[in-house]
XYZ file of C-alpha atoms in Angstrom:
669
model
C -102.797 5.104 54.102
C -101.673 5.788 57.689
C -97.983 4.941 57.796
C -98.126 3.910 61.467
C -100.636 1.182 60.741
C -99.025 0.201 57.428
C -95.530 -0.048 58.917
C -96.909 -2.164 61.784
C -97.886 -4.763 59.202
C -94.328 -5.120 57.931
C -93.056 -8.678 58.644
C -90.252 -7.571 60.959
C -92.549 -5.317 62.974
C -95.155 -8.076 63.367
C -92.586 -10.504 64.752
C -91.316 -7.943 67.231
C -94.896 -7.086 68.286
C -95.741 -10.739 69.037
C -92.604 -11.128 71.122
C -93.425 -7.948 73.033
C -96.956 -9.175 73.871
C -95.585 -12.442 75.278
C -92.977 -10.575 77.336
C -95.589 -8.234 78.777
C -97.931 -11.064 79.715
C -95.157 -12.941 81.517
C -94.059 -9.780 83.316
C -97.586 -9.010 84.512
C -98.105 -12.539 85.824
C -94.781 -12.587 87.640
C -95.304 -9.129 89.072
C -98.727 -10.123 90.494
C -97.612 -13.433 91.987
C -94.166 -12.695 93.423
C -93.180 -9.027 93.532
C -96.305 -7.006 94.370
C -97.137 -6.230 98.028
C -100.502 -4.854 99.212
C -98.705 -2.223 101.249
C -96.718 -0.937 98.238
C -98.401 1.956 96.501
C -98.992 1.816 92.808
C -99.448 -1.986 92.696
C -103.054 -2.330 93.615
C -104.438 -0.812 90.464
C -106.064 -2.686 87.717
C -103.797 -4.537 85.300
C -105.026 -2.351 82.442
C -103.405 0.786 83.937
C -99.783 1.936 84.000
C -98.087 3.501 86.988
C -99.356 6.892 85.965
C -102.922 5.605 85.800
C -103.237 5.825 82.060
C -104.564 2.929 80.061
C -101.916 0.669 78.600
C -101.692 0.326 74.815
C -101.440 -2.836 72.804
C -98.940 -3.480 70.046
C -101.239 -2.169 67.356
C -101.449 1.234 68.971
C -105.061 0.785 70.265
C -105.883 1.695 73.859
C -108.256 -0.009 76.177
C -111.151 2.206 75.131
C -110.700 1.269 71.479
C -109.172 4.558 70.327
C -105.883 4.820 68.417
C -103.054 6.213 70.556
C -99.317 5.488 70.054
C -97.304 2.980 67.982
C -96.481 -0.426 69.287
C -92.900 0.464 70.086
C -94.005 3.322 72.310
C -96.259 0.950 74.301
C -93.311 -1.356 74.739
C -91.177 1.463 76.086
C -93.922 2.328 78.609
C -93.999 -1.309 79.719
C -90.212 -1.450 80.127
C -90.226 -0.731 83.934
C -92.422 -3.760 84.481
C -90.068 -5.867 82.396
C -87.139 -4.640 84.482
C -88.866 -5.511 87.771
C -89.473 -1.893 88.898
C -92.604 0.147 89.482
C -92.879 3.536 87.754
C -94.569 5.119 90.755
C -92.708 3.483 93.699
C -89.121 2.834 94.693
C -88.375 -0.901 94.443
C -87.530 -2.976 97.460
C -83.785 -2.771 98.285
C -83.356 -6.516 98.140
C -84.971 -6.653 94.752
C -82.855 -3.757 93.490
C -79.683 -5.449 94.606
C -80.610 -8.717 92.974
C -81.586 -7.042 89.717
C -78.257 -5.282 89.382
C -76.336 -8.370 90.313
C -74.980 -6.836 93.585
C -74.346 -8.977 96.694
C -76.829 -8.472 99.531
C -74.063 -7.296 101.823
C -73.913 -4.065 99.922
C -77.404 -3.047 101.043
C -77.388 -0.259 103.647
C -77.912 -1.490 107.239
C -80.870 0.861 107.699
C -82.602 -0.792 104.776
C -82.061 -4.240 106.258
C -83.407 -3.189 109.643
C -86.655 -1.804 108.306
C -87.315 -4.660 105.901
C -90.118 -6.939 107.244
C -89.003 -10.492 107.890
C -91.987 -11.960 106.134
C -91.839 -9.674 103.145
C -91.775 -11.354 99.780
C -88.305 -11.942 98.529
C -86.770 -12.218 102.076
C -85.368 -15.335 103.675
C -87.940 -16.244 106.390
C -85.251 -17.755 108.550
C -82.684 -14.962 108.531
C -84.640 -11.929 107.404
C -81.961 -11.113 104.852
C -82.167 -10.693 101.112
C -81.655 -13.819 99.073
C -78.662 -14.256 96.817
C -78.628 -13.072 93.207
C -78.773 -16.686 92.025
C -81.858 -17.346 94.103
C -83.519 -14.218 92.733
C -82.741 -15.176 89.163
C -84.211 -18.626 89.807
C -87.387 -17.114 91.257
C -87.632 -14.608 88.424
C -86.930 -17.142 85.689
C -90.208 -16.463 83.814
C -89.257 -12.826 83.435
C -85.695 -13.703 82.503
C -86.902 -16.048 79.808
C -89.266 -13.373 78.444
C -86.959 -10.367 78.269
C -83.399 -11.720 78.529
C -80.999 -12.501 81.359
C -79.209 -9.128 81.654
C -79.970 -5.400 81.397
C -77.971 -5.210 78.161
C -80.192 -7.899 76.628
C -83.309 -5.934 77.638
C -81.869 -2.733 76.063
C -81.074 -4.543 72.817
C -84.604 -5.981 72.732
C -86.076 -2.487 73.267
C -84.079 -0.987 70.330
C -84.940 -3.956 68.154
C -88.606 -3.352 68.889
C -88.533 0.190 67.462
C -90.901 0.648 64.542
C -89.861 1.824 61.112
C -91.651 5.095 61.875
C -89.466 5.765 64.913
C -86.239 4.740 63.215
C -86.730 6.920 60.125
C -87.772 9.821 62.292
C -84.411 9.827 64.077
C -82.042 9.610 61.088
C -80.653 12.925 59.744
C -80.980 11.753 56.144
C -84.019 12.493 53.996
C -86.531 9.636 54.021
C -89.934 9.161 52.436
C -92.165 6.131 51.939
C -94.628 5.816 49.076
C -96.893 2.941 48.088
C -98.872 1.773 45.130
C -98.387 2.362 41.403
C -99.022 6.101 41.821
C -96.453 6.303 44.628
C -98.836 7.792 47.160
C -97.207 9.303 50.206
C -97.239 7.134 53.319
C -94.621 8.975 55.331
C -91.937 11.682 55.203
C -89.520 12.288 58.061
C -88.542 15.595 59.644
C -85.314 15.901 57.643
C -87.283 15.612 54.411
C -89.758 18.265 55.515
C -86.916 20.596 56.507
C -85.509 20.547 52.997
C -88.620 20.269 50.826
C -91.407 21.435 53.143
C -94.407 19.540 54.569
C -96.185 16.909 52.512
C -99.709 15.492 52.791
C -100.146 11.756 53.269
C -102.090 9.928 50.601
C -101.238 12.304 47.724
C -99.609 10.966 44.566
C -95.893 11.644 44.245
C -96.224 13.224 40.802
C -98.302 16.044 42.319
C -97.154 16.110 45.948
C -93.411 15.450 45.455
C -92.418 17.738 42.557
C -88.810 17.667 43.691
C -88.615 13.966 42.786
C -90.034 14.739 39.356
C -87.395 17.425 38.785
C -84.655 15.056 39.895
C -85.912 12.370 37.497
C -86.624 9.805 40.214
C -90.171 8.797 39.242
C -89.064 6.497 36.377
C -86.525 5.004 38.756
C -89.225 4.368 41.359
C -91.399 2.685 38.708
C -88.485 0.453 37.826
C -87.953 -0.421 41.501
C -91.602 -1.440 41.840
C -91.453 -3.621 38.722
C -88.107 -5.281 39.369
C -88.126 -5.433 43.157
C -84.468 -4.350 43.173
C -83.032 -1.187 44.720
C -81.652 1.572 42.506
C -79.335 4.478 43.319
C -78.549 7.795 41.672
C -75.491 9.657 42.893
C -74.797 13.297 43.618
C -78.011 14.899 42.413
C -78.118 18.665 42.822
C -80.968 20.033 44.966
C -81.209 23.819 44.470
C -81.431 25.877 47.655
C -81.083 22.912 50.012
C -77.566 23.778 51.137
C -78.729 26.550 53.427
C -81.251 24.236 55.119
C -78.597 21.680 55.979
C -76.509 24.334 57.750
C -79.265 26.193 59.618
C -83.009 25.517 59.781
C -83.894 29.189 59.261
C -81.211 29.740 56.616
C -83.756 30.527 53.914
C -84.617 33.691 55.785
C -81.125 34.689 56.869
C -78.710 33.891 54.091
C -78.350 33.267 50.370
C -79.680 29.842 49.338
C -77.027 27.316 48.407
C -77.313 24.126 46.451
C -76.840 20.763 48.114
C -76.117 17.330 46.699
C -77.827 14.098 47.700
C -77.417 10.469 46.725
C -80.901 8.948 46.407
C -81.528 5.249 46.994
C -84.928 3.747 46.154
C -85.546 0.450 47.965
C -88.627 -1.780 47.478
C -90.651 -2.646 50.612
C -93.669 -4.941 51.040
C -96.372 -5.223 53.730
C -99.417 -7.564 53.527
C -98.946 -7.930 49.795
C -98.860 -4.191 49.094
C -95.687 -2.840 47.503
C -94.024 0.442 48.284
C -90.747 2.308 47.867
C -88.488 3.738 50.543
C -86.704 6.847 49.224
C -83.548 7.504 51.216
C -81.354 10.534 50.424
C -77.901 10.855 51.955
C -76.303 14.300 52.004
C -73.046 14.177 50.003
C -72.564 17.926 49.613
C -69.257 17.937 51.483
C -67.874 15.134 49.347
C -69.036 16.765 46.108
C -67.616 20.140 47.096
C -64.314 18.546 48.127
C -64.133 16.703 44.816
C -64.915 19.915 42.939
C -62.192 21.776 44.838
C -59.772 18.990 43.987
C -60.742 19.111 40.318
C -60.392 22.890 40.280
C -56.948 22.598 41.853
C -55.937 19.984 39.289
C -57.230 22.217 36.484
C -55.157 25.124 37.763
C -52.081 22.938 38.059
C -52.644 21.560 34.590
C -53.091 25.017 33.120
C -49.848 26.104 34.764
C -48.041 23.017 33.487
C -49.409 23.410 29.956
C -48.497 27.096 29.999
C -44.964 26.168 31.037
C -44.820 23.508 28.354
C -46.016 25.826 25.611
C -43.720 28.630 26.737
C -40.754 26.300 26.300
C -41.802 25.456 22.736
C -41.075 27.881 19.884
C -43.713 30.586 19.764
C -43.244 30.912 16.017
C -41.396 28.539 13.728
C -38.630 29.826 11.509
C -39.559 29.506 7.858
C -36.562 28.559 5.691
C -36.271 29.680 2.084
C -36.531 26.202 0.611
C -38.937 24.549 3.048
C -42.468 25.053 4.273
C -42.786 23.882 7.868
C -45.650 23.493 10.347
C -45.882 21.859 13.779
C -48.518 21.159 16.405
C -48.528 20.108 20.032
C -51.443 18.329 21.741
C -51.199 17.880 25.540
C -52.410 14.513 26.706
C -55.556 13.832 28.703
C -56.985 15.987 31.475
C -54.317 15.416 34.082
C -52.054 18.130 35.374
C -48.922 16.099 34.549
C -48.022 17.114 31.006
C -45.191 15.428 29.154
C -41.853 16.560 27.774
C -42.464 16.612 24.001
C -40.762 19.357 22.010
C -39.840 20.394 18.483
C -37.843 23.149 16.819
C -36.730 24.512 13.437
C -33.307 26.185 13.177
C -31.881 27.880 10.083
C -28.185 27.083 9.801
C -27.247 29.400 6.939
C -26.249 28.726 3.356
C -29.788 27.458 2.744
C -29.480 24.589 5.230
C -32.102 23.935 7.922
C -32.031 21.847 11.105
C -35.230 20.202 12.316
C -35.473 18.523 15.714
C -38.167 16.691 17.635
C -37.849 14.922 20.976
C -39.674 13.408 23.915
C -38.580 13.329 27.563
C -39.853 10.192 29.272
C -42.158 10.743 32.211
C -44.650 13.458 32.970
C -44.929 16.565 35.055
C -43.157 19.843 35.495
C -39.814 18.082 35.928
C -40.071 16.472 32.492
C -41.048 19.831 30.992
C -38.050 21.505 32.649
C -35.649 18.897 31.263
C -37.257 19.337 27.855
C -36.665 23.103 27.995
C -32.984 22.625 28.801
C -32.504 20.116 25.997
C -34.236 22.367 23.479
C -32.017 25.308 24.458
C -28.941 23.115 24.183
C -29.984 21.907 20.714
C -30.166 25.481 19.449
C -26.712 26.224 20.866
C -25.161 23.071 19.404
C -26.856 23.667 16.067
C -25.052 27.013 15.746
C -21.813 25.072 15.678
C -23.068 23.552 12.411
C -21.918 20.091 13.462
C -22.966 16.834 11.785
C -26.211 15.380 13.243
C -24.553 12.543 15.137
C -22.159 14.931 16.902
C -25.056 17.109 18.036
C -26.824 14.022 19.411
C -23.649 12.945 21.212
C -23.458 16.312 22.937
C -27.124 16.088 23.923
C -26.562 12.618 25.352
C -23.908 13.866 27.734
C -25.972 16.894 28.707
C -29.084 14.796 29.440
C -27.079 12.618 31.833
C -25.810 15.717 33.631
C -29.242 17.351 33.920
C -30.963 14.356 35.508
C -29.610 10.831 35.422
C -33.111 9.444 36.027
C -34.569 11.160 32.951
C -34.278 9.528 29.533
C -35.241 11.253 26.295
C -35.551 10.295 22.646
C -34.668 12.678 19.847
C -34.268 13.055 16.086
C -31.956 15.746 14.734
C -32.120 16.242 10.962
C -30.460 18.707 8.591
C -31.804 19.523 5.141
C -29.301 20.624 2.477
C -31.083 21.891 -0.651
C -27.849 21.983 -2.661
C -27.400 18.239 -2.346
C -31.085 17.229 -2.141
C -30.481 15.151 1.023
C -31.833 14.968 4.544
C -29.090 14.055 7.025
C -30.299 12.787 10.385
C -29.347 11.031 13.603
C -31.932 9.293 15.800
C -31.533 8.639 19.530
C -34.119 5.906 20.094
C -36.887 7.925 18.410
C -39.664 6.694 16.075
C -38.535 6.784 12.413
C -38.961 9.716 10.041
C -41.555 9.100 7.320
C -40.855 10.586 3.873
C -43.198 10.945 0.912
C -41.425 11.392 -2.425
C -42.584 13.605 -5.262
C -44.203 10.586 -6.967
C -46.284 9.784 -3.840
C -44.252 6.806 -2.617
C -44.015 6.662 1.194
C -41.090 5.119 3.035
C -39.606 5.383 6.487
C -36.087 5.980 7.697
C -33.973 3.144 9.006
C -33.979 2.040 12.614
C -32.681 4.484 15.259
C -29.015 5.231 14.795
C -28.327 5.147 18.535
C -29.897 4.653 21.996
C -31.966 7.284 23.838
C -30.350 10.345 25.358
C -29.091 10.035 28.890
C -27.889 6.433 28.628
C -24.248 7.424 27.986
C -21.359 5.346 26.685
C -22.767 4.892 23.189
C -21.797 6.368 19.832
C -24.352 7.616 17.347
C -24.020 7.771 13.584
C -25.531 9.963 10.870
C -27.624 8.673 7.981
C -29.195 10.353 4.958
C -32.424 10.223 2.955
C -33.173 11.652 -0.500
C -35.247 14.780 -0.154
C -35.673 16.494 -3.497
C -38.155 19.186 -4.550
C -41.721 17.863 -4.258
C -40.903 15.690 -1.226
C -42.353 16.023 2.254
C -41.625 14.405 5.613
C -43.206 14.043 9.046
C -41.391 13.891 12.381
C -43.480 12.923 15.444
C -43.384 11.642 19.000
C -44.555 8.210 20.107
C -47.844 9.571 21.458
C -49.086 9.781 17.855
C -48.588 6.095 17.023
C -48.362 4.213 20.325
C -51.458 2.610 21.863
C -51.886 0.444 24.929
C -53.670 -2.304 23.012
C -51.529 -2.396 19.855
C -47.890 -2.657 18.807
C -46.156 0.573 17.874
C -45.373 -0.780 14.383
C -49.110 -0.958 13.757
C -49.393 2.715 14.594
C -46.485 3.589 12.281
C -48.160 1.691 9.410
C -51.381 3.590 10.070
C -49.445 6.847 9.993
C -47.807 5.904 6.677
C -51.192 5.242 5.077
C -52.603 8.496 6.465
C -49.564 10.485 5.318
C -49.764 9.014 1.810
C -53.209 10.542 1.339
C -52.736 13.779 3.284
C -52.464 16.676 0.855
C -52.408 20.419 1.294
C -50.226 22.791 3.242
C -48.155 21.483 6.170
C -50.699 22.973 8.622
C -53.527 21.042 6.973
C -51.450 17.863 6.895
C -50.810 18.143 10.661
C -54.534 18.376 11.387
C -55.370 15.482 9.074
C -52.765 13.243 10.654
C -54.120 13.946 14.136
C -57.663 13.098 13.026
C -56.572 9.982 11.131
C -54.734 8.657 14.187
C -57.676 9.408 16.488
C -55.982 12.100 18.583
C -58.544 14.000 20.654
C -58.473 16.191 23.745
C -58.929 13.037 25.878
C -55.894 11.267 24.384
C -53.779 9.892 27.233
C -50.350 10.982 25.929
C -48.770 14.151 24.637
C -48.354 14.398 20.863
C -45.953 16.566 18.863
C -45.976 16.549 15.056
C -43.631 18.391 12.677
C -44.369 18.377 8.935
C -41.986 19.837 6.348
C -42.298 20.132 2.590
C -39.729 20.951 -0.080
C -41.995 22.445 -2.749
C -41.210 22.062 -6.417
C -40.798 25.557 -7.868
C -42.671 26.219 -11.089
C -43.724 29.315 -12.993
C -42.709 32.720 -11.615
C -41.407 31.165 -8.370
C -38.862 29.170 -10.279
C -37.238 32.400 -11.521
C -36.482 33.386 -7.933
C -34.414 30.266 -7.159
C -31.163 29.756 -9.049
C -27.904 27.874 -8.514
C -24.517 28.333 -10.187
C -21.219 26.571 -9.403
C -17.600 26.706 -10.634
C -14.865 24.141 -9.917
C -11.477 25.745 -9.202
C -8.289 23.854 -9.980
C -5.996 26.186 -8.072
C -3.114 28.248 -9.313
C -2.745 31.943 -9.891
C -5.626 32.059 -12.375
C -8.197 30.724 -9.859
C -8.945 34.083 -8.224
C -9.491 36.039 -11.490
C -11.689 33.215 -12.814
C -13.790 33.251 -9.660
C -14.315 37.041 -9.844
C -15.280 36.875 -13.508
C -17.692 33.998 -12.907
C -19.390 35.738 -9.958
C -19.739 39.017 -11.864
C -21.355 37.341 -14.839
C -23.802 35.278 -12.773
C -24.889 38.198 -10.582
C -25.417 40.374 -13.626
C -27.623 37.712 -15.194
C -29.695 37.570 -12.025
C -30.306 41.324 -12.352
C -29.045 42.305 -8.954
C -28.606 45.991 -8.149
C -25.126 47.392 -8.696
C -24.320 47.685 -4.978
C -25.340 44.119 -4.254
C -23.530 42.941 -7.377
C -20.258 44.513 -6.230
C -20.572 43.182 -2.692
C -21.204 39.676 -4.009
C -18.158 39.771 -6.259
C -15.975 41.050 -3.390
C -17.166 38.308 -1.036
C -16.540 35.594 -3.654
C -13.033 36.922 -4.277
C -12.100 36.977 -0.562
C -13.445 33.474 0.136
C -11.656 32.004 -2.861
C -8.427 33.737 -1.878
C -8.709 32.352 1.664
C -9.279 28.858 0.325
C -6.335 29.103 -2.070
C -4.056 30.176 0.766
C -5.180 27.842 3.582
C -7.111 25.026 1.894
C -6.431 22.101 -0.386
C -8.059 20.972 -3.634
C -10.671 20.209 -4.737
C -12.133 23.724 -4.481
C -15.521 24.913 -5.630
C -17.390 28.235 -5.771
C -21.170 28.117 -5.506
C -23.679 30.965 -5.869
C -27.269 30.468 -4.821
C -30.243 32.779 -4.998
C -33.541 32.415 -3.152
C -36.497 34.720 -2.909
C -34.938 36.350 0.163
C -31.135 36.137 0.014
C -27.935 35.655 -1.972
C -25.578 32.917 -0.766
C -21.878 32.698 -1.632
C -20.123 29.448 -0.618
C -16.618 28.043 -1.190
C -15.629 24.445 -0.352
C -12.198 22.773 -0.262
C -10.574 19.590 1.019
C -9.060 20.952 4.238
C -10.930 20.434 7.538
C -9.433 23.337 9.470
C -12.173 25.899 9.985
C -11.284 29.586 9.617
C -11.997 32.013 12.413
C -12.289 35.706 12.523
C -9.309 37.465 14.120
C -8.055 40.968 14.459
C -5.166 41.668 12.056
C -2.374 43.971 13.142
C -1.412 46.892 10.895
C 1.839 45.203 9.897
C 0.156 41.876 8.996
C -0.072 41.110 5.290
C -2.881 38.490 5.736
C -5.786 37.659 8.040
C -8.199 40.341 6.849
C -10.300 38.280 4.371
C -12.770 36.797 6.862
C -13.072 40.124 8.664
C -13.973 41.830 5.400
C -16.565 39.155 4.601
C -18.087 39.391 8.103
C -18.315 43.166 7.742
C -20.059 43.351 4.364
C -22.308 40.257 4.641
C -25.508 39.747 6.661
C -24.175 36.472 8.107
C -21.260 34.107 7.595
C -20.108 30.738 8.875
C -18.152 27.590 8.277
C -18.682 23.870 8.742
C -17.133 20.531 7.987
C -18.649 18.639 5.085
C -19.768 14.999 5.427
C -17.229 13.708 2.875
C -14.306 15.555 4.479
C -13.156 19.126 4.000
C -14.952 22.313 4.920
C -17.371 24.904 3.626
C -17.140 28.675 4.215
C -20.171 30.767 3.318
C -21.788 34.185 3.613
C -25.257 35.612 2.957
C -26.678 38.902 1.690
C -30.281 39.862 2.309
C -32.142 40.856 -0.860
C -34.020 44.139 -0.921
C -37.739 43.802 -0.328
C -39.678 44.478 -3.534
């Protein structure tokens, strides 16, 4: 179907065509009766000819000889001089020109007034001057009613009379019109041909518009025909079209580039026949800008995640009595990572500190605060302080680092000799413990407010943690959801932890899956799982404990040496290690007898990797290593122990008093 004829039958075009016919008829009548003069050239022709002598065209694009020429809108543009009161081949009369532009007659040049005939049409017969603008508008009222009362109205009417063909041909976007159930081509504009090449009218879209088939638009066009509602697909990639949009001859001069278009399919109807207007807007710049933004965000996120992971321990310490595993899952796809962290710190004498925390907020600033807190925890842990004192120190440090940053934290210490887990919680979710019999219970409420609030005192609590027990420490991202209370998440975690078996690494993965943590989760998650395995079989022979209560007096030191020698011999230690262990036990007991108070106790502990010698007493003053002068009779015991042992230390015990210990590394088998 010829698109010019089919578009002329559209309802809007038909209304504009009828109005144009009426305006032309009125203009011709007025021009013949009032404004044409026999002496003026170009006005004596037949009404069927324009100023250039060519036949005028009707609104349907048919000329006087019955042949098809131009669209209706083009005929209207050719008739526009007549509508404006001017002749295309002759200069209009000065009086008429002044009246048309709304200019007073006094502005006409004197020479024009002198040569104007007194009896000419449009002149006052009494004065020979041009009539006023009001008089001209009254005389030209038929034309004014046909085409409007001002030049701006005539321009608006001319644009409104443009056909669909002319409008689509001027837009830079891709446009095509198809009709019928097979979507036969009625029209494609120049922009469409520039991108996809020429197309033949009347061909079916499936064969003639393969690009629409590749883009998946044919089913959408079928749906538009059936429903009569427009449909849009956004940002479809068109291979090789990017070069065409930059330069018409780009295919020959440069590497083809892809472009992106948003296609809108709109139903159209003319004389009962349905069609589809396919309109494609170029959105390549927007898509490329969005891709650059996403790439920048990915780079920022990778940098932030790298920073976050670099601040976490690269490898967890593995204590003798515990098996520990941890995992960190950054939240979502945003660049702003959180401030979750965890750590495992061996304190000596078989004791282990475990810490997990979460800095509120997101971004590099939160990660930086997290790194400072983690470093501070390791430094405070070396002091071997009770958990609540470590948390108190962290609270003051957090306020100094950034008063606007608040963090939660749990600091726990496992003591295998006592079978307890001491902890202090600064506003953090509770620890969950699973006993050897499978019973799951949680720790009490937080023992203090979050870090950084200041002015509060924290306390330490304890949980039974015997061989066969396991525990999980976690951040709120594991259990907190926007649509549920956090207690619901903790209950879900308890049920998942009750059935999670295997190594700590496997338990971490199972907990993440059970709680629905994926790469798209909107919050960071840190999980720390520890297990105190029950030793059986050959492993049980590698872990031994022996203790002796000392009542004081002169016989305490010989008893301690005899006890240590017998125990180390039974554990089949080499002679050198046996002698070093006996010497260390003797020096620690002697130091306690001299500076401490009863009750006193000597404890020997063996693991698969080290020998531990520990002496406790009732005095809280911690010994320190000092340099003894040659004339001093005392002060050399701790120096001797520090020299022969792999490590030594001292701490205050929870019930009062102190503990002084040293370790010897066992030879590797």
